Coordinates of C-alpha atoms in Angstrom, one line a residue:
X1 CA -13.3 29.8 -22.4
X2 CA -9.9 31.0 -23.8
X3 CA -9.1 32.4 -20.1
X4 CA -9.9 29.1 -18.2
X5 CA -7.4 27.7 -20.9
X6 CA -5.0 30.2 -20.4
X7 CA -5.4 29.9 -16.6
X8 CA -5.1 26.2 -16.5
X9 CA -1.9 26.4 -19.0
X10 CA -0.5 28.7 -16.6
X11 CA -0.9 26.8 -13.5
X12 CA 0.4 23.6 -15.3
X13 CA 3.7 25.9 -16.1
X14 CA 3.9 27.1 -12.4
X15 CA 3.6 23.4 -11.5
X16 CA 6.3 22.4 -13.8
X17 CA 8.3 25.0 -12.8
X18 CA 8.4 24.3 -9.8
X19 CA 8.9 20.8 -10.1
X20 CA 12.0 22.2 -12.2
X21 CA 13.5 24.3 -9.6
X22 CA 13.5 21.4 -6.9
X23 CA 15.2 19.2 -9.4
X24 CA 18.1 21.7 -10.2
X25 CA 18.2 22.5 -6.1
X26 CA 18.8 18.7 -5.8
X27 CA 21.1 18.9 -8.4
X28 CA 23.0 21.9 -7.3
X29 CA 23.3 20.4 -3.7
X30 CA 24.6 17.4 -5.2
X31 CA 27.2 19.3 -7.2
X32 CA 28.4 21.6 -3.9
X33 CA 28.7 18.2 -2.2
X34 CA 30.9 16.8 -5.5
X35 CA 32.9 19.6 -5.0
X36 CA 33.7 20.0 -1.4
X37 CA 34.8 16.2 -2.0
X38 CA 36.9 17.3 -5.1
X39 CA 38.7 19.7 -2.7
X40 CA 39.3 17.4 -0.2
X41 CA 40.3 15.1 -2.7
X42 CA 42.6 17.1 -3.6
X43 CA 44.0 18.2 -0.6
X44 CA 44.6 14.8 0.5
X45 CA 46.5 13.9 -2.8
X46 CA 49.0 16.9 -2.3
X47 CA 49.8 15.9 0.8
X48 CA 50.2 12.2 -0.4
X49 CA 52.7 13.8 -3.0
X50 CA 54.7 15.6 -0.6
X51 CA 54.8 12.3 1.9
X52 CA 55.8 10.6 -1.4
X53 CA 58.8 12.8 -2.4
X54 CA 60.1 12.7 1.2
X55 CA 59.8 8.9 1.7
X56 CA 61.7 8.5 -2.0
X57 CA 64.6 10.9 -0.8
X58 CA 64.7 9.1 2.4
X59 CA 64.8 5.4 0.7
X60 CA 67.3 7.2 -2.0
X61 CA 69.4 8.1 1.4
X62 CA 69.3 5.0 3.0
X63 CA 70.3 3.3 -0.2
X64 CA 73.4 5.8 -0.3
X65 CA 74.5 4.9 3.0
X66 CA 73.9 1.1 2.7
X67 CA 76.3 1.6 -1.0
X68 CA 78.8 3.5 1.7
X69 CA 79.1 1.1 4.2
X70 CA 78.9 -2.2 2.1
X71 CA 82.3 -0.3 0.1
X72 CA 83.4 0.2 3.4
X73 CA 83.2 -3.3 4.4
X74 CA 84.4 -4.4 1.3
X75 CA 87.4 -2.6 1.3
X76 CA 88.2 -3.3 5.0
X77 CA 87.7 -7.3 4.3
X78 CA 90.2 -6.8 1.7
X79 CA 92.6 -4.9 3.7
X80 CA 92.3 -7.0 6.8
X81 CA 93.1 -10.7 4.3
X82 CA 95.8 -8.9 3.1
X83 CA 97.2 -8.1 6.6
X84 CA 96.0 -11.8 8.0
X85 CA 98.4 -13.4 5.2
X86 CA 101.1 -10.7 6.3
X87 CA 100.7 -12.3 9.9
X88 CA 100.9 -16.0 8.9
X89 CA 103.5 -15.8 6.9
X90 CA 105.2 -13.5 9.5
X91 CA 104.3 -16.7 11.8
X92 CA 105.1 -19.3 9.3
X93 CA 109.0 -17.7 9.2
X94 CA 109.3 -17.0 13.0
X95 CA 109.3 -19.2 15.6
X96 CA 108.9 -16.2 18.3
X97 CA 106.3 -16.8 20.5
X98 CA 105.2 -13.2 21.0
X99 CA 104.2 -12.9 17.3
X100 CA 101.9 -16.3 17.7
X101 CA 100.2 -15.1 20.4
X102 CA 99.5 -12.1 18.9
X103 CA 98.2 -14.1 15.6
X104 CA 95.9 -15.3 17.7
X105 CA 94.4 -12.2 19.3
X106 CA 94.1 -10.9 16.0
X107 CA 92.8 -14.0 14.3
X108 CA 90.4 -14.3 17.1
X109 CA 89.0 -10.6 17.1
X110 CA 88.8 -10.9 13.2
X111 CA 86.6 -13.7 13.2
X112 CA 83.4 -12.4 13.4
X113 CA 83.8 -10.3 10.4

């Protein structure tokens, strides 16, 4: 009787062990899948970080170019305005047709600015 009980207990233990091994293997497979997904996500994140740094540097560079161009336009607008004022004074003070014609040509070219 004791032997029979021991055999039944061993059988039950073996069955429980098989179930636990199956469960453990399923968890291990899932863990491996998650590890692979994590590794893939880390690689993608590194690539996105590199792109982010590149885009930020490009954006900064473009903003610097825009600022330079705006400053240049502002400076040139100021010099054109001063130059136009000098030409107007010259035209008003003289009645030479050449100066007036020159003023008209320059004024037409500067008008789009």
